[in-house]
Amino acid sequence: MLSTYQSDPIRRARLRWRARRGLLENDLILERFFNRYEYALSDVDVEALTQLLELSDNELMDLLLSRSELSAQFLLPEVARVLSWLRTV
C-alpha cells in the first residue's frame, strides 16, 4: 500500500535543493523528475529518493542510465520504484 502524498512544501523544497548535483546530466534528469513527480511523491517516495541522493554523482548517473543496478543496501521496493520513475524521465 502506498503512503499518502508528501504535502510538506518545506520538505519538498529541501529535497529539491539537495538533489542539485555536480554532474549536469544528473541535474537535468532530477529536474525533469521533479517537474513530473514532485506533487505526487509520498513520504515513502521522499525517503527512497533521499537514499538515492546519498550516492556519489557517478554512482547515481550509472543507476539512472541503467549502467548499473541497485546494490543490496538499496534493494527495497520503494527505492526501485523511484529509480524506475527517474529512468523514465
JSON list of C-alpha atoms in Angstrom, two decimals:
[
{"chain": "A", "resi": 1, "resn": "MET", "atom": "CA", "xyz": [0.00, 0.00, 0.00]},
{"chain": "A", "resi": 2, "resn": "LEU", "atom": "CA", "xyz": [1.36, 3.41, -0.93]},
{"chain": "A", "resi": 3, "resn": "SER", "atom": "CA", "xyz": [1.51, 6.07, 1.72]},
{"chain": "A", "resi": 4, "resn": "THR", "atom": "CA", "xyz": [-0.18, 9.39, 1.28]},
{"chain": "A", "resi": 5, "resn": "TYR", "atom": "CA", "xyz": [1.09, 12.37, -0.65]},
{"chain": "A", "resi": 6, "resn": "GLN", "atom": "CA", "xyz": [4.00, 14.22, 0.91]},
{"chain": "A", "resi": 7, "resn": "SER", "atom": "CA", "xyz": [2.35, 17.58, 1.50]},
{"chain": "A", "resi": 8, "resn": "ASP", "atom": "CA", "xyz": [5.08, 19.47, 3.39]},
{"chain": "A", "resi": 9, "resn": "PRO", "atom": "CA", "xyz": [6.30, 22.11, 0.92]},
{"chain": "A", "resi": 10, "resn": "ILE", "atom": "CA", "xyz": [9.39, 22.83, 3.02]},
{"chain": "A", "resi": 11, "resn": "ARG", "atom": "CA", "xyz": [10.45, 19.19, 3.00]},
{"chain": "A", "resi": 12, "resn": "ARG", "atom": "CA", "xyz": [9.92, 19.01, -0.76]},
{"chain": "A", "resi": 13, "resn": "ALA", "atom": "CA", "xyz": [11.89, 22.24, -1.28]},
{"chain": "A", "resi": 14, "resn": "ARG", "atom": "CA", "xyz": [14.77, 20.87, 0.79]},
{"chain": "A", "resi": 15, "resn": "LEU", "atom": "CA", "xyz": [14.75, 17.66, -1.20]},
{"chain": "A", "resi": 16, "resn": "ARG", "atom": "CA", "xyz": [14.76, 19.58, -4.47]},
{"chain": "A", "resi": 17, "resn": "TRP", "atom": "CA", "xyz": [17.69, 21.69, -3.22]},
{"chain": "A", "resi": 18, "resn": "ARG", "atom": "CA", "xyz": [19.55, 18.57, -2.07]},
{"chain": "A", "resi": 19, "resn": "ALA", "atom": "CA", "xyz": [19.03, 17.00, -5.49]},
{"chain": "A", "resi": 20, "resn": "ARG", "atom": "CA", "xyz": [21.31, 19.60, -7.10]},
{"chain": "A", "resi": 21, "resn": "ARG", "atom": "CA", "xyz": [24.33, 17.64, -8.27]},
{"chain": "A", "resi": 22, "resn": "GLY", "atom": "CA", "xyz": [27.82, 18.22, -9.59]},
{"chain": "A", "resi": 23, "resn": "LEU", "atom": "CA", "xyz": [27.09, 16.49, -12.89]},
{"chain": "A", "resi": 24, "resn": "LEU", "atom": "CA", "xyz": [24.89, 18.42, -15.29]},
{"chain": "A", "resi": 25, "resn": "GLU", "atom": "CA", "xyz": [23.39, 15.17, -16.59]},
{"chain": "A", "resi": 26, "resn": "ASN", "atom": "CA", "xyz": [22.16, 14.25, -13.10]},
{"chain": "A", "resi": 27, "resn": "ASP", "atom": "CA", "xyz": [20.77, 17.76, -12.63]},
{"chain": "A", "resi": 28, "resn": "LEU", "atom": "CA", "xyz": [18.81, 17.55, -15.87]},
{"chain": "A", "resi": 29, "resn": "ILE", "atom": "CA", "xyz": [17.30, 14.16, -15.04]},
{"chain": "A", "resi": 30, "resn": "LEU", "atom": "CA", "xyz": [16.42, 15.18, -11.49]},
{"chain": "A", "resi": 31, "resn": "GLU", "atom": "CA", "xyz": [14.88, 18.45, -12.68]},
{"chain": "A", "resi": 32, "resn": "ARG", "atom": "CA", "xyz": [12.65, 16.58, -15.15]},
{"chain": "A", "resi": 33, "resn": "PHE", "atom": "CA", "xyz": [11.78, 14.10, -12.39]},
{"chain": "A", "resi": 34, "resn": "PHE", "atom": "CA", "xyz": [10.67, 16.86, -10.02]},
{"chain": "A", "resi": 35, "resn": "ASN", "atom": "CA", "xyz": [8.72, 18.61, -12.76]},
{"chain": "A", "resi": 36, "resn": "ARG", "atom": "CA", "xyz": [6.79, 15.40, -13.38]},
{"chain": "A", "resi": 37, "resn": "TYR", "atom": "CA", "xyz": [6.52, 13.76, -9.95]},
{"chain": "A", "resi": 38, "resn": "GLU", "atom": "CA", "xyz": [7.12, 16.33, -7.19]},
{"chain": "A", "resi": 39, "resn": "TYR", "atom": "CA", "xyz": [3.48, 16.73, -6.23]},
{"chain": "A", "resi": 40, "resn": "ALA", "atom": "CA", "xyz": [2.78, 13.00, -6.41]},
{"chain": "A", "resi": 41, "resn": "LEU", "atom": "CA", "xyz": [5.58, 11.91, -4.07]},
{"chain": "A", "resi": 42, "resn": "SER", "atom": "CA", "xyz": [4.62, 10.22, -0.84]},
{"chain": "A", "resi": 43, "resn": "ASP", "atom": "CA", "xyz": [6.64, 10.27, 2.37]},
{"chain": "A", "resi": 44, "resn": "VAL", "atom": "CA", "xyz": [7.96, 6.83, 1.41]},
{"chain": "A", "resi": 45, "resn": "ASP", "atom": "CA", "xyz": [8.98, 8.11, -2.03]},
{"chain": "A", "resi": 46, "resn": "VAL", "atom": "CA", "xyz": [10.77, 11.09, -0.48]},
{"chain": "A", "resi": 47, "resn": "GLU", "atom": "CA", "xyz": [12.71, 8.75, 1.80]},
{"chain": "A", "resi": 48, "resn": "ALA", "atom": "CA", "xyz": [13.60, 6.48, -1.13]},
{"chain": "A", "resi": 49, "resn": "LEU", "atom": "CA", "xyz": [14.83, 9.43, -3.20]},
{"chain": "A", "resi": 50, "resn": "THR", "atom": "CA", "xyz": [16.80, 10.69, -0.20]},
{"chain": "A", "resi": 51, "resn": "GLN", "atom": "CA", "xyz": [18.56, 7.32, -0.06]},
{"chain": "A", "resi": 52, "resn": "LEU", "atom": "CA", "xyz": [19.44, 7.52, -3.75]},
{"chain": "A", "resi": 53, "resn": "LEU", "atom": "CA", "xyz": [20.79, 11.03, -3.29]},
{"chain": "A", "resi": 54, "resn": "GLU", "atom": "CA", "xyz": [23.29, 9.65, -0.77]},
{"chain": "A", "resi": 55, "resn": "LEU", "atom": "CA", "xyz": [25.15, 8.09, -3.71]},
{"chain": "A", "resi": 56, "resn": "SER", "atom": "CA", "xyz": [28.06, 9.83, -5.38]},
{"chain": "A", "resi": 57, "resn": "ASP", "atom": "CA", "xyz": [27.32, 11.66, -8.63]},
{"chain": "A", "resi": 58, "resn": "ASN", "atom": "CA", "xyz": [28.95, 8.93, -10.71]},
{"chain": "A", "resi": 59, "resn": "GLU", "atom": "CA", "xyz": [27.15, 6.09, -8.90]},
{"chain": "A", "resi": 60, "resn": "LEU", "atom": "CA", "xyz": [23.83, 7.87, -9.33]},
{"chain": "A", "resi": 61, "resn": "MET", "atom": "CA", "xyz": [24.49, 8.54, -13.02]},
{"chain": "A", "resi": 62, "resn": "ASP", "atom": "CA", "xyz": [25.29, 4.86, -13.62]},
{"chain": "A", "resi": 63, "resn": "LEU", "atom": "CA", "xyz": [21.99, 3.90, -11.98]},
{"chain": "A", "resi": 64, "resn": "LEU", "atom": "CA", "xyz": [19.99, 6.50, -13.88]},
{"chain": "A", "resi": 65, "resn": "LEU", "atom": "CA", "xyz": [21.43, 5.36, -17.21]},
{"chain": "A", "resi": 66, "resn": "SER", "atom": "CA", "xyz": [20.98, 1.66, -16.31]},
{"chain": "A", "resi": 67, "resn": "ARG", "atom": "CA", "xyz": [24.73, 1.06, -16.48]},
{"chain": "A", "resi": 68, "resn": "SER", "atom": "CA", "xyz": [24.48, -0.48, -13.02]},
{"chain": "A", "resi": 69, "resn": "GLU", "atom": "CA", "xyz": [21.77, -1.85, -10.77]},
{"chain": "A", "resi": 70, "resn": "LEU", "atom": "CA", "xyz": [20.86, -1.24, -7.15]},
{"chain": "A", "resi": 71, "resn": "SER", "atom": "CA", "xyz": [23.26, -2.63, -4.59]},
{"chain": "A", "resi": 72, "resn": "ALA", "atom": "CA", "xyz": [21.99, -4.83, -1.77]},
{"chain": "A", "resi": 73, "resn": "GLN", "atom": "CA", "xyz": [21.58, -1.91, 0.64]},
{"chain": "A", "resi": 74, "resn": "PHE", "atom": "CA", "xyz": [19.13, -0.26, -1.78]},
{"chain": "A", "resi": 75, "resn": "LEU", "atom": "CA", "xyz": [17.15, -3.34, -2.77]},
{"chain": "A", "resi": 76, "resn": "LEU", "atom": "CA", "xyz": [13.88, -2.04, -1.39]},
{"chain": "A", "resi": 77, "resn": "PRO", "atom": "CA", "xyz": [10.66, -1.87, -3.43]},
{"chain": "A", "resi": 78, "resn": "GLU", "atom": "CA", "xyz": [10.20, 1.84, -2.80]},
{"chain": "A", "resi": 79, "resn": "VAL", "atom": "CA", "xyz": [13.77, 2.68, -3.92]},
{"chain": "A", "resi": 80, "resn": "ALA", "atom": "CA", "xyz": [13.37, 0.54, -7.03]},
{"chain": "A", "resi": 81, "resn": "ARG", "atom": "CA", "xyz": [10.06, 2.29, -7.81]},
{"chain": "A", "resi": 82, "resn": "VAL", "atom": "CA", "xyz": [11.58, 5.77, -7.54]},
{"chain": "A", "resi": 83, "resn": "LEU", "atom": "CA", "xyz": [14.57, 4.68, -9.61]},
{"chain": "A", "resi": 84, "resn": "SER", "atom": "CA", "xyz": [12.23, 3.39, -12.31]},
{"chain": "A", "resi": 85, "resn": "TRP", "atom": "CA", "xyz": [10.50, 6.79, -12.38]},
{"chain": "A", "resi": 86, "resn": "LEU", "atom": "CA", "xyz": [13.87, 8.53, -12.64]},
{"chain": "A", "resi": 87, "resn": "ARG", "atom": "CA", "xyz": [14.83, 6.30, -15.55]},
{"chain": "A", "resi": 88, "resn": "THR", "atom": "CA", "xyz": [11.69, 7.20, -17.50]},
{"chain": "A", "resi": 89, "resn": "VAL", "atom": "CA", "xyz": [12.12, 10.98, -17.48]}
]
